[in-house]
Tab-separated table of C-alpha atoms in Angstrom:
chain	number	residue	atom	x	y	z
A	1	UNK	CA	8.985	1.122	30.432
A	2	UNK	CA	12.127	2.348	28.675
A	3	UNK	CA	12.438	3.416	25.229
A	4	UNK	CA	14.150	0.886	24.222
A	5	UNK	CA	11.467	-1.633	25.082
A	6	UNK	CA	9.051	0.987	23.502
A	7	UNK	CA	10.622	0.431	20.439
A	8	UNK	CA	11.058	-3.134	20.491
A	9	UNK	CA	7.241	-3.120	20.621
A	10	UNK	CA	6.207	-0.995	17.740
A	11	UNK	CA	9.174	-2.971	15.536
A	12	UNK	CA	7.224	-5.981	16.388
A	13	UNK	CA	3.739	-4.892	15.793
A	14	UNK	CA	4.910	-3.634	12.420
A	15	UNK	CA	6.498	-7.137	11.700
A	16	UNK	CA	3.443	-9.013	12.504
A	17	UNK	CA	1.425	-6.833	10.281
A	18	UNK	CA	3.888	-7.598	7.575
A	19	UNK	CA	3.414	-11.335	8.315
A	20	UNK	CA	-0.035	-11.291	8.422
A	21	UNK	CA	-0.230	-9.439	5.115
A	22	UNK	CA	1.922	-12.182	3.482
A	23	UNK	CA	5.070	-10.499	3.869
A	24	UNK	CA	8.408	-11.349	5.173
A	25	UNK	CA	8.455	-9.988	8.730
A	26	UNK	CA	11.696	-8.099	7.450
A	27	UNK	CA	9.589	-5.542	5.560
A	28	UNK	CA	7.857	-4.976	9.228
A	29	UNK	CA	10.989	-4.158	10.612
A	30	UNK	CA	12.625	-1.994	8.050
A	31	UNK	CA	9.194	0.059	8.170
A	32	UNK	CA	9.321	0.239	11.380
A	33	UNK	CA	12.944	1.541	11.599
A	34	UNK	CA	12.708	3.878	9.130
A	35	UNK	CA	9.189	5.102	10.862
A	36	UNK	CA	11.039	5.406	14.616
A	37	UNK	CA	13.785	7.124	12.809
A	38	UNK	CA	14.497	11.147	12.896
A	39	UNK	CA	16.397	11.194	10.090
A	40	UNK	CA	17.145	9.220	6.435
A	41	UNK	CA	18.502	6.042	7.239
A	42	UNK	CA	21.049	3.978	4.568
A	43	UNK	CA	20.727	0.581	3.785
A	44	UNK	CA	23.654	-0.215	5.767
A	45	UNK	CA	21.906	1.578	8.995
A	46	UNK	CA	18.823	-0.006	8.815
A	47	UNK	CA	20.821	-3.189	8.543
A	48	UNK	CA	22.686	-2.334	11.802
A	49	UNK	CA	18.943	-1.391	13.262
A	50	UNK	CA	17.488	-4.916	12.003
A	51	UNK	CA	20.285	-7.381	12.385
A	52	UNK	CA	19.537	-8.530	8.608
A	53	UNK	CA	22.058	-8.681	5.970
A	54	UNK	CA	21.657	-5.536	3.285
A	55	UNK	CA	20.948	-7.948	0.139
A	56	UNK	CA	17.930	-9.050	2.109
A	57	UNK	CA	16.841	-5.452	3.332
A	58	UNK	CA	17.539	-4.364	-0.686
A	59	UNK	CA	14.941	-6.934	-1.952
A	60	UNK	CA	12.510	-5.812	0.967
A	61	UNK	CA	12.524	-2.427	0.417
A	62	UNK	CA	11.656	-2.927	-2.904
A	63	UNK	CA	8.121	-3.925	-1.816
A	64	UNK	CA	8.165	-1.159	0.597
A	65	UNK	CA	8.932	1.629	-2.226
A	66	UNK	CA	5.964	-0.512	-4.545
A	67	UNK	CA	3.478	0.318	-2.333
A	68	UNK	CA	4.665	3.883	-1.597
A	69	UNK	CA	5.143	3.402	2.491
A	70	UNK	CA	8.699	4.210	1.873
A	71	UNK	CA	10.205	7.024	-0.337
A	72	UNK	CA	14.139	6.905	-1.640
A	73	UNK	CA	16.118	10.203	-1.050
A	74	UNK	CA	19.602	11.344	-2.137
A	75	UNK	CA	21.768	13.237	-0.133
A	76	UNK	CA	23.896	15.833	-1.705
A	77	UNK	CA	27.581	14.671	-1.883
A	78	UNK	CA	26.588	10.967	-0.659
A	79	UNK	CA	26.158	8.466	-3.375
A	80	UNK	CA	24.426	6.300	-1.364
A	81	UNK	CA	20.665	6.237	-1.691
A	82	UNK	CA	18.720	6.948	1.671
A	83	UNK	CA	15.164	5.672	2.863
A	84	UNK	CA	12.487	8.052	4.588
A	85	UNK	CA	9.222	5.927	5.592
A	86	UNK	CA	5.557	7.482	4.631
A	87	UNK	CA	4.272	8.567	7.669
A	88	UNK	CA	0.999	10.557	7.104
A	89	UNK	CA	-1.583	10.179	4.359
A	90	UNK	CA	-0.611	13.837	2.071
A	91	UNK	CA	2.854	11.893	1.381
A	92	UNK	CA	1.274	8.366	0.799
A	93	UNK	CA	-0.860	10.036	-1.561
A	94	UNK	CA	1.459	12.023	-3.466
A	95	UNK	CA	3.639	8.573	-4.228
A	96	UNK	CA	2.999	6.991	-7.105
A	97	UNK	CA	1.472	3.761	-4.985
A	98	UNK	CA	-1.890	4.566	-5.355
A	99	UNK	CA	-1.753	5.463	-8.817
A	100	UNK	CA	-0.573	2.033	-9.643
A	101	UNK	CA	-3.839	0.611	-7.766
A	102	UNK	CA	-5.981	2.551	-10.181
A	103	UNK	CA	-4.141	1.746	-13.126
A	104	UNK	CA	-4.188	-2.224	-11.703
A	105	UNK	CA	-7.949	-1.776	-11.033
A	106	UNK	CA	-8.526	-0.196	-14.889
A	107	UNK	CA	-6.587	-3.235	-16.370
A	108	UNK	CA	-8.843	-5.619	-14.781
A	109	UNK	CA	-12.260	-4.032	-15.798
A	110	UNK	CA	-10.534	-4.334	-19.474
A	111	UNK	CA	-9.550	-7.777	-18.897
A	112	UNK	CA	-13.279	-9.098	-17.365
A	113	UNK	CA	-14.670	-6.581	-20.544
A	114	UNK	CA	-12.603	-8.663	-23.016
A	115	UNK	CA	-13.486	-12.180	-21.313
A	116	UNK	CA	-17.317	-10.696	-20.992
A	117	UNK	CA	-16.859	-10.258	-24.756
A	118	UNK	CA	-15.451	-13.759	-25.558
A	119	UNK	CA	-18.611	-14.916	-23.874
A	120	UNK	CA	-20.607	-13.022	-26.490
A	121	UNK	CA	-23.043	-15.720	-28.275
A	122	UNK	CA	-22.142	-18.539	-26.168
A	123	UNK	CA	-24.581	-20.801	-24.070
A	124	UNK	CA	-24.893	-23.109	-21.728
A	125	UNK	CA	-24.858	-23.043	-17.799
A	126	UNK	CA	-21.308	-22.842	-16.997
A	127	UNK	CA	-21.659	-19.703	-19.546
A	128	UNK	CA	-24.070	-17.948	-17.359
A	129	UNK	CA	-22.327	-18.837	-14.254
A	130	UNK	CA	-19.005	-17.193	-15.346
A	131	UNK	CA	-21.152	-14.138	-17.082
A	132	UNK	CA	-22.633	-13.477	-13.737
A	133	UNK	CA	-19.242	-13.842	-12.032
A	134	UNK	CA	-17.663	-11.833	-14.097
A	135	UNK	CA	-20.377	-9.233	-13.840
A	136	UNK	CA	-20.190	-9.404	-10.151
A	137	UNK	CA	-16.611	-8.929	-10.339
A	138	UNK	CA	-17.294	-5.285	-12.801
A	139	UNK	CA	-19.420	-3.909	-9.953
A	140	UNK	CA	-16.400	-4.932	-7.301
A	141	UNK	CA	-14.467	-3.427	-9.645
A	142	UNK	CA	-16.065	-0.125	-10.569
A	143	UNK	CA	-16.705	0.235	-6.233
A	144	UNK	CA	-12.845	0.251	-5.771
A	145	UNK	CA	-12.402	2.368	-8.300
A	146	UNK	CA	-14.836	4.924	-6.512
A	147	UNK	CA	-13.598	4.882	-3.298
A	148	UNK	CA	-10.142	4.727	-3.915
A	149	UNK	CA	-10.855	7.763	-6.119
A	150	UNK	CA	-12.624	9.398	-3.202
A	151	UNK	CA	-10.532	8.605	-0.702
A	152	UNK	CA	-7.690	10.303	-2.624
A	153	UNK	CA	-9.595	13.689	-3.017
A	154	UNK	CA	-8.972	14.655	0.695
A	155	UNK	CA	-6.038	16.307	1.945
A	156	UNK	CA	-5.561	14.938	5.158
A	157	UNK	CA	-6.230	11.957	7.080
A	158	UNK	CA	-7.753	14.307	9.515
A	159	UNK	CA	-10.378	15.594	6.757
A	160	UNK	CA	-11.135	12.050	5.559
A	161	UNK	CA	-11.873	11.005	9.572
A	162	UNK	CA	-14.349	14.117	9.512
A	163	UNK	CA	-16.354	12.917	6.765
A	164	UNK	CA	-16.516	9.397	7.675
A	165	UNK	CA	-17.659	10.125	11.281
A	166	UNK	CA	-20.207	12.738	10.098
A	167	UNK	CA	-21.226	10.100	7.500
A	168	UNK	CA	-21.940	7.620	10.363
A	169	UNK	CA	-23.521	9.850	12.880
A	170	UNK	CA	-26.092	9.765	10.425
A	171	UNK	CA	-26.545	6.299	10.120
């Protein structure tokens, strides 16, 4: 196999991840780009990688940069912005990404608290049915919360992977 056709492969497993997450496969593509590459690629390079016009790969990379699996670098001297993708877990975690999932996950729990609240004195069957959902929802809630907090306290993704397999040798 030649590396080309190496390459061509992992660009198209990382656009069919990005379509089966709901994304345009575009975001697959610029991820995997920027992943392949050795260096800090420009907008305008990863639109010569892709074939796709730089207003699309802009709007795309915005969602890559929300959920922290790309960082934004300046070069000194160059006023154009460069793109580095998030390759192991210490640099995922020190992006703001998953930061914004525990703020998002705190901002629920206040939202169901509030509704729970609104609830307060009411009756009827519906009433229950949405108090249990919504208390259902609080433990869903306060479990994500926990292992996303977890999760986050390791170092590596080697570490994690040593925890979790001792954790089910012992299952």
């Amino acid at each position: 196999m030649s590396l080309e056709e190496a390459k061509r492969i992992i660009m198209e497993t990382f656009a069919n991840t990005a379509r089966r997450l709901g994304q345009s496969e575009l975001v697959g593509y610029i991820y995997g780009a920027l992943f392949l590459a050795n260096d800090p690629l420009s907008l305008s390079d990863i639109a010569e990688i892709t074939g796709y016009s730089i207003s699309h790969i802009s709007s795309a990379m915005k969602v890559l940069e929300g959920v922290g699996l790309v960082q934004r670098i300046k070069k000194p001297g160059d006023r154009r912005a460069y793109f580095v993708a998030t390759k192991n877990f210490s640099e995922w975690r020190s992006s703001a990404f998953y930061e914004k999932i525990l703020r998002d996950i705190d901002e629920t729990k206040e939202s169901i608290m509030r509704a729970l609240e609104e609830l307060e004195g009411e009756q009827g069957s519906e009433v229950e049915e949405i108090k249990e959902k919504l208390k259902m929802a609080l433990r869903r809630n306060e479990v994500a919360r926990k292992l996303l907090t977890l999760i986050m306290q390791f170092k590596s993704e080697e570490e994690l992977l040593k925890v979790l397999e001792s954790c089910l040798k012992k299952e």
